[in-house]
Tab-separated table of C-alpha atoms in Angstrom:
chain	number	residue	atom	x	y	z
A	8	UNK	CA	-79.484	30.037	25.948
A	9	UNK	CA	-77.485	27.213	25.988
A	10	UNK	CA	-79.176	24.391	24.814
A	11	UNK	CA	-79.084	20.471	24.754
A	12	UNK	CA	-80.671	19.193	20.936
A	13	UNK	CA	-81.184	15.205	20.399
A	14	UNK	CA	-81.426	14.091	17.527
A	15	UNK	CA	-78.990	17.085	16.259
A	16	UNK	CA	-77.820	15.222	13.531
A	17	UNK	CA	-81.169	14.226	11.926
A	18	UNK	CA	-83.505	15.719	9.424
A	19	UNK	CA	-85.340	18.021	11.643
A	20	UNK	CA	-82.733	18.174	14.132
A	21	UNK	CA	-80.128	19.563	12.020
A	22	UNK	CA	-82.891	22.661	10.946
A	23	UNK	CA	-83.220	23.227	14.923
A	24	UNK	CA	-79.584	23.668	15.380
A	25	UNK	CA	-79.071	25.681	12.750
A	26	UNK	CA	-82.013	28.032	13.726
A	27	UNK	CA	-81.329	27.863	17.162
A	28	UNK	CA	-77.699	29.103	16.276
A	29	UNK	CA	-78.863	32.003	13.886
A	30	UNK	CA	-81.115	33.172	16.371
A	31	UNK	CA	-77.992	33.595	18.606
A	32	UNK	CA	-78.190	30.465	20.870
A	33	UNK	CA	-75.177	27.869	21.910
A	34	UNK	CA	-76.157	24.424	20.734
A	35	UNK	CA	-74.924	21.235	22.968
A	36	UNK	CA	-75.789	18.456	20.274
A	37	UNK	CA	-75.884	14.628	20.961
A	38	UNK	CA	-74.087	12.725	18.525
A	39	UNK	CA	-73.957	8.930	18.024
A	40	UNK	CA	-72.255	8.345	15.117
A	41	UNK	CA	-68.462	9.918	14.806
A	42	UNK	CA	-68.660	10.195	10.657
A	43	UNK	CA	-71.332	12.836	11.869
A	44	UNK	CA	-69.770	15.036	14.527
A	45	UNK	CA	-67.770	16.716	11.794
A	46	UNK	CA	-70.846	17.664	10.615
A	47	UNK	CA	-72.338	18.818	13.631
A	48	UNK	CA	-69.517	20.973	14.526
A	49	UNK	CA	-68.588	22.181	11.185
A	50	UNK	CA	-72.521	23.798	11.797
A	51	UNK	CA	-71.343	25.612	14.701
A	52	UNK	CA	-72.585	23.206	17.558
A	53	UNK	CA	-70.459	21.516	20.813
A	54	UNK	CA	-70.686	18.012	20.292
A	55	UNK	CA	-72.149	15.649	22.748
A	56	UNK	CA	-71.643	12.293	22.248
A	57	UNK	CA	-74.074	9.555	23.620
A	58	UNK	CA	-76.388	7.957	22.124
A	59	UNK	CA	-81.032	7.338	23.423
A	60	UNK	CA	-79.982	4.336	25.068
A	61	UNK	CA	-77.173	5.666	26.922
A	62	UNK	CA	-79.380	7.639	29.946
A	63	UNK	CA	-76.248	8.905	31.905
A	64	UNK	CA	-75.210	10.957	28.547
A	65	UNK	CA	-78.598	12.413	28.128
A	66	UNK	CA	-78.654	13.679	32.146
A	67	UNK	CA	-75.169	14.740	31.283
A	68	UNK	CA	-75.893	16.825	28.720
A	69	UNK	CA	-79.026	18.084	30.290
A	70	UNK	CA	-77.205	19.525	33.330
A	71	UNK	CA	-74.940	21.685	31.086
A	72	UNK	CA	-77.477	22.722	29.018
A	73	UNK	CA	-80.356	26.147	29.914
A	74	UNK	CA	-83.193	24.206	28.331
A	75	UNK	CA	-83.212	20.641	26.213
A	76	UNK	CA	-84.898	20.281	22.812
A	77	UNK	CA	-85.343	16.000	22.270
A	78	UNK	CA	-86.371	15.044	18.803
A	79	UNK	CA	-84.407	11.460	18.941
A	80	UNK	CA	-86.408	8.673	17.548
A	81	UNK	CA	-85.700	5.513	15.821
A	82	UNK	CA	-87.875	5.421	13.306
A	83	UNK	CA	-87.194	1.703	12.322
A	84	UNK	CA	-90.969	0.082	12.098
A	85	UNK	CA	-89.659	-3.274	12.553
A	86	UNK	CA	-88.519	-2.699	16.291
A	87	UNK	CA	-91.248	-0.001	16.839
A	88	UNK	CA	-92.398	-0.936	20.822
A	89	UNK	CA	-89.049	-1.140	21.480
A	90	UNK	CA	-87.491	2.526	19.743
A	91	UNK	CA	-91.059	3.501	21.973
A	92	UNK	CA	-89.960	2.271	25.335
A	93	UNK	CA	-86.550	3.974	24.719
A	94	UNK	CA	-87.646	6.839	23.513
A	95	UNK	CA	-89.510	7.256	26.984
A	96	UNK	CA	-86.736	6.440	29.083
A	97	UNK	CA	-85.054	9.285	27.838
A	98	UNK	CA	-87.786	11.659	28.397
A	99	UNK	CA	-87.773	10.433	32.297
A	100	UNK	CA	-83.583	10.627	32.428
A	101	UNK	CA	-83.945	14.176	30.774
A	102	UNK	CA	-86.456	15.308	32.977
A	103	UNK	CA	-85.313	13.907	36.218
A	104	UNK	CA	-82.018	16.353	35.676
A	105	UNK	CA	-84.475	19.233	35.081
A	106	UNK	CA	-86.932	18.760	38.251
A	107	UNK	CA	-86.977	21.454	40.361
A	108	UNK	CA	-85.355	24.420	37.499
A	109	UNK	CA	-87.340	26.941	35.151
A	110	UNK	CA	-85.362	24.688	32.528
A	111	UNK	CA	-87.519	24.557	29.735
A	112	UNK	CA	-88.037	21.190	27.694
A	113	UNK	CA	-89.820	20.277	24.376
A	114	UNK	CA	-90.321	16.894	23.133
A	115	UNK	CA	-91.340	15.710	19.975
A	116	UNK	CA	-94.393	14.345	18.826
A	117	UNK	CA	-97.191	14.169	16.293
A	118	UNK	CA	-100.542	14.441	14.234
A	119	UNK	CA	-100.411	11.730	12.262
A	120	UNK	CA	-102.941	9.332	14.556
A	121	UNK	CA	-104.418	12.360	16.724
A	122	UNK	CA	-108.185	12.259	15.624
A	123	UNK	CA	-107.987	10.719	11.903
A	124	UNK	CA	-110.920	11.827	9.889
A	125	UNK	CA	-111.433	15.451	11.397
A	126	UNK	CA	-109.452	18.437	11.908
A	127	UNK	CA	-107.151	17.693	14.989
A	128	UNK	CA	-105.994	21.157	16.643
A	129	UNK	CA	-103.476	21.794	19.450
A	130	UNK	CA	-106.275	20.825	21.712
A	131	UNK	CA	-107.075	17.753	21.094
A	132	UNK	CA	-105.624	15.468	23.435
A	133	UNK	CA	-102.804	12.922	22.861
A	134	UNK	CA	-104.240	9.114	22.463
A	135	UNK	CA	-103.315	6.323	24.546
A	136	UNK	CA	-100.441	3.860	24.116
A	137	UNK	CA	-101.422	0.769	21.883
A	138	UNK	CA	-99.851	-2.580	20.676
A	139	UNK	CA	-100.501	-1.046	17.348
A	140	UNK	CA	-98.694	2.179	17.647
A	141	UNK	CA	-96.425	1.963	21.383
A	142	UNK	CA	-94.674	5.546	21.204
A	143	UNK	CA	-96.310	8.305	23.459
A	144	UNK	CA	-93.960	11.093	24.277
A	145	UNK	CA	-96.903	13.482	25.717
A	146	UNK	CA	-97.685	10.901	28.161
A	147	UNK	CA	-94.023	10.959	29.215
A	148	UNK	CA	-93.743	14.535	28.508
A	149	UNK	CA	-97.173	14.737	31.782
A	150	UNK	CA	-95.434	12.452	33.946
A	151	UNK	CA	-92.746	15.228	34.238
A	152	UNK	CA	-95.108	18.033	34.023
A	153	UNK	CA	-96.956	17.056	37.528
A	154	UNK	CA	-93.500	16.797	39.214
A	155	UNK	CA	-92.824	20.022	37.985
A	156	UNK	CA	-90.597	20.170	34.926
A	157	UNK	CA	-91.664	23.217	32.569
A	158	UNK	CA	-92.258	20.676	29.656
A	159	UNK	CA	-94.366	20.708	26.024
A	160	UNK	CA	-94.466	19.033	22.967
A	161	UNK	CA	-93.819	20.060	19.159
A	162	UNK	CA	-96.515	17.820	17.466
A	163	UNK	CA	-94.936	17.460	13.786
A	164	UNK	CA	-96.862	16.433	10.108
A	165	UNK	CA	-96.071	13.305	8.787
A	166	UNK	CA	-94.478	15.106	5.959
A	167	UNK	CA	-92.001	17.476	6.523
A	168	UNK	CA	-90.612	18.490	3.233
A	169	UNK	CA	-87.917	19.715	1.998
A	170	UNK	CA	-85.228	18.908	-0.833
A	171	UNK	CA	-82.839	16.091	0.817
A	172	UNK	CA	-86.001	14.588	2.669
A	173	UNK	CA	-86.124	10.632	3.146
A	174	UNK	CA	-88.892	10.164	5.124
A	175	UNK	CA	-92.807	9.512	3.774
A	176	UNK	CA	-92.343	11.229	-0.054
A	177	UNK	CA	-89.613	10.009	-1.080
A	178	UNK	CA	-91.259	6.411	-0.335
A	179	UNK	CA	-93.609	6.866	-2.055
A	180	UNK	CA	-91.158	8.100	-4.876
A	181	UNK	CA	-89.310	4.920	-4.556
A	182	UNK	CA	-92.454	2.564	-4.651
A	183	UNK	CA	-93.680	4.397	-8.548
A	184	UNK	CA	-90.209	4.198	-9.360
A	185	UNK	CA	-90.148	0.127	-9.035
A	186	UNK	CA	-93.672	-0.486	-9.508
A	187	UNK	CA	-94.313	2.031	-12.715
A	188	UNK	CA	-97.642	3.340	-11.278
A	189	UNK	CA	-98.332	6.426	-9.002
A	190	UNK	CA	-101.191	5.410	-7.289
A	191	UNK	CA	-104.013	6.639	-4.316
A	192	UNK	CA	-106.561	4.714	-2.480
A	193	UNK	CA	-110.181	4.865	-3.677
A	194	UNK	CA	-110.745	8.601	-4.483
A	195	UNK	CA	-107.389	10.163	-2.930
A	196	UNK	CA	-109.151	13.104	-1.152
A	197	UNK	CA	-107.451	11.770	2.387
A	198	UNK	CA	-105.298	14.045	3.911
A	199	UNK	CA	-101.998	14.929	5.012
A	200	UNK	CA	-100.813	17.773	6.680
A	201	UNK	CA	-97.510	19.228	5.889
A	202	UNK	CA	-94.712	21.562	6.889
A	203	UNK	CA	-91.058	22.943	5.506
A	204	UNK	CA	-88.440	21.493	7.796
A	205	UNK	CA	-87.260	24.898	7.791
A	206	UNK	CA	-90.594	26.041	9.587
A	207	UNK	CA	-90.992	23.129	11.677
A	208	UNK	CA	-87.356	23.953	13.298
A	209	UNK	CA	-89.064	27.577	14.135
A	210	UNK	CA	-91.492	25.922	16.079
A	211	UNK	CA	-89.094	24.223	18.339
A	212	UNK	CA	-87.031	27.497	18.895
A	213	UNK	CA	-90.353	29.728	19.447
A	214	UNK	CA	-92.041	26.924	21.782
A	215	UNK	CA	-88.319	26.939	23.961
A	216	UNK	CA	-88.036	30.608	24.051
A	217	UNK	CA	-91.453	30.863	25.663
A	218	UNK	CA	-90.625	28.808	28.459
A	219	UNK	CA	-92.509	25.297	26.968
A	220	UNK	CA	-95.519	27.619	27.999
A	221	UNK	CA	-99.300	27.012	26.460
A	222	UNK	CA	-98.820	23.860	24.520
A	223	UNK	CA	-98.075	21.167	22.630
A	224	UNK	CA	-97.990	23.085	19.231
A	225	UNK	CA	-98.647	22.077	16.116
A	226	UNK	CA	-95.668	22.343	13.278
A	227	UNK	CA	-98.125	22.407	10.596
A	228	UNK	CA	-98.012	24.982	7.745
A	229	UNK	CA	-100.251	23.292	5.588
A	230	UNK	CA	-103.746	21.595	7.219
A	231	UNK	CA	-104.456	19.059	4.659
A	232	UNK	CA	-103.009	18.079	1.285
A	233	UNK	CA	-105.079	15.396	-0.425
A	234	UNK	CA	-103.045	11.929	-1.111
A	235	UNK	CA	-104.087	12.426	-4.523
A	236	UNK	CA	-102.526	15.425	-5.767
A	237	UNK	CA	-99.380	13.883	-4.259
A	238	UNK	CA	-99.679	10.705	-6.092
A	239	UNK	CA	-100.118	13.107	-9.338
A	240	UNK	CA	-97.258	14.985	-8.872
A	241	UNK	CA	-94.707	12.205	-8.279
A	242	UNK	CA	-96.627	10.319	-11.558
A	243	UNK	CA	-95.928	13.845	-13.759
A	244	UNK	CA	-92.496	13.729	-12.644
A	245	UNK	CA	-91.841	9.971	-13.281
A	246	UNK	CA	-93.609	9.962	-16.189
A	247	UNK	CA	-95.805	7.161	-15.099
A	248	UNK	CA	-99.718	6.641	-14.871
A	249	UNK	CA	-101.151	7.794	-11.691
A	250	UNK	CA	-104.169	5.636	-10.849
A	251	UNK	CA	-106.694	4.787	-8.144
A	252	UNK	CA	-106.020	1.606	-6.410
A	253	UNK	CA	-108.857	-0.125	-4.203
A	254	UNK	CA	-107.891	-1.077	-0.303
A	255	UNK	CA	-106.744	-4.317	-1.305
A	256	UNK	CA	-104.387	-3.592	-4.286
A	257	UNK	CA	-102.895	-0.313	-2.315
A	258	UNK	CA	-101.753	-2.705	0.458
A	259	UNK	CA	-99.971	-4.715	-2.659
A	260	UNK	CA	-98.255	-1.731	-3.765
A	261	UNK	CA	-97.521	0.079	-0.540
A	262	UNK	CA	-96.682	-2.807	1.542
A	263	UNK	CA	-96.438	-1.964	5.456
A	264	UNK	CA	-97.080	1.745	4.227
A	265	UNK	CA	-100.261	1.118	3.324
A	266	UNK	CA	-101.523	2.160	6.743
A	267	UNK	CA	-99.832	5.998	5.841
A	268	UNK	CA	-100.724	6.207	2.430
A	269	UNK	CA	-104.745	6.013	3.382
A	270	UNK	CA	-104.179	7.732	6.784
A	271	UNK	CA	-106.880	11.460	6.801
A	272	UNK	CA	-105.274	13.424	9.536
A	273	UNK	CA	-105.863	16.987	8.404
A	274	UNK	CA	-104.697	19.094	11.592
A	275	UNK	CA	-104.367	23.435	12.431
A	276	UNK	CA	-101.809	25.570	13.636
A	277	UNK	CA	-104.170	29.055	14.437
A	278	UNK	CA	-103.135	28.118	18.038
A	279	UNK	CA	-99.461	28.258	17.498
A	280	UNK	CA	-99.217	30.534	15.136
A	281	UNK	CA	-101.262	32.988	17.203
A	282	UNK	CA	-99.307	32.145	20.657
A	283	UNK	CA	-96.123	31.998	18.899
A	284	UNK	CA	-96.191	34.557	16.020
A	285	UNK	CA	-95.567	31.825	13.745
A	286	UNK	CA	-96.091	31.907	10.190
A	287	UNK	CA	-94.294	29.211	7.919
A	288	UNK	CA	-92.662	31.197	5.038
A	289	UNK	CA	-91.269	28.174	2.795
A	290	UNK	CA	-92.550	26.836	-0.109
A	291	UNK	CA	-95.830	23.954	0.460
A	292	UNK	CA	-95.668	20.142	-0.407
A	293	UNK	CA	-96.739	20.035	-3.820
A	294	UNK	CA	-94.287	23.282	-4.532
A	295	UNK	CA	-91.493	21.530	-2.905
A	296	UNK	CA	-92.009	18.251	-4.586
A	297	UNK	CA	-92.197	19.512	-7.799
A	298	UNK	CA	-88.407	19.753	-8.112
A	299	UNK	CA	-85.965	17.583	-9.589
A	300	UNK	CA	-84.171	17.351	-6.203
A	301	UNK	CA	-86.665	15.070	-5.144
A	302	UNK	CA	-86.245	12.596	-8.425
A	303	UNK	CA	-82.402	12.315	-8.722
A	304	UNK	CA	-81.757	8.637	-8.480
């Protein structure tokens, strides 16, 4: 297939490319920034260069492309409703090319605020848009469903790991590093699920190769990793204590964080793993973050 990747350039998207391309696909990959394209191509993809905002690029990539895998996101926190309204503008441009074709698309989504507290599997439904959290790509993702695009969603962990990873871990990495304490909330036993980005980029691949058939899917290779045993790791490596911290001197040390660092969102993967033939094969969380690659200043 040929296919059309967003977000080619980032830290899952690059994994997709690259699998997609091993597994013998063409990859059509947006690009915003030129000091990446090199990058991009040098990887083996045609660059495509647009950016979320830019709607005509996405259709015109779309229309060249046999399916379209979007994992595009702004994840800046401080413009979060509107990276959210973008985000679903694309969706609609990207789908309105592929209304009326078998063209597959999968969108990107996640766990993180599913069903904290218990066990969130592949059915439990998406929740609703809120002031407090205004992205929803499986809502877009439906509207384009009942007018007939063949469309799913990958639902990713809040951490997916791996050694060049700047997202959630490496945070919390920087926050013991300035504050000299590696700390969890209360008794630490909240959880967070977890997957290699290496596996996660499987997912995408499988979930387009089936058509964007019997989803959304759930990237998840590990259901649950306590905050704790996180927080001790990171301390071990830093060589600083690692402590329980009550609500209010967590939201001291975390900051606007705070919310993820107490967040229990354990979720499964039997669904996808079953329907896909899916099984992660990299090393888990507190494997992975046990490496110096992850404390090189």
């Amino acid at each position: 297939m040929r296919v059309f990747v967003t977000g080619a350039t980032g830290w899952v998207g690059s994994a997709v490319v690259a699998d997609l391309i091993g597994a013998g696909h063409q990859v059509l990959g947006l690009c915003r920034a030129p000091d990446k394209a090199a990058a991009l191509a040098a990887a083996g993809a045609e660059v495509h260069h647009g950016s979320l905002q830019d709607q005509e690029s996405l259709k015109r990539g779309a229309e060249q492309a046999d399916g379209v895998i979007h994992l595009a996101f702004n994840h800046d926190f401080t413009n979060f409703a509107q990276n959210g309204a973008d985000e679903r503008r694309a969706i609609a441009a990207i789908g309105e090319v592929l209304v009326g074709s078998d063209r597959p698309l999968v969108v990107t989504s996640g766990v993180a605020l599913l069903a904290p507290g218990t066990l969130a599997t592949e059915q439990t439904p998406t929740r609703p848009e809120s002031e407090a959290f205004p992205r929803n790509p499986e809502a877009a993702a439906a509207a384009l469903r009942a007018n007939g695009v063949r469309v799913t969603a990958v639902r990713l962990a809040p951490s997916v790991h791996g050694h060049g990873d700047h997202g959630f871990v490496p945070r919390l990495i920087q926050l013991a590093r300035e504050k000299g304490v590696s700390p969890y909330i209360g008794e630490g036993v909240n959880r967070w699920p977890a997957v290699h980005r290496v596996d996660a980029a499987r997912v995408f691949r499988l979930a387009l190769e089936r058509g964007a058939e019997g989803g959304p899917f759930h990237a998840i290779a590990e259901e649950g990793v306590p905050f704790r045993d996180i927080a001790a790791v990171i301390g071990r490596r830093l060589g600083v204590p690692v402590v329980s911290q009550t609500a209010e001197e967590a939201a001291q040390h975390f900051g606007w964080f705070t919310r993820f660092a107490a967040i229990d969102c354990p979720a499964a993967s039997a669904h996808t793993r079953a329907l896909l033939g899916w099984t992660p094969a990299q090393p888990g969380l507190l494997a992975d973050l046990d490496h110096p690659a992850y404390f090189t200043v």
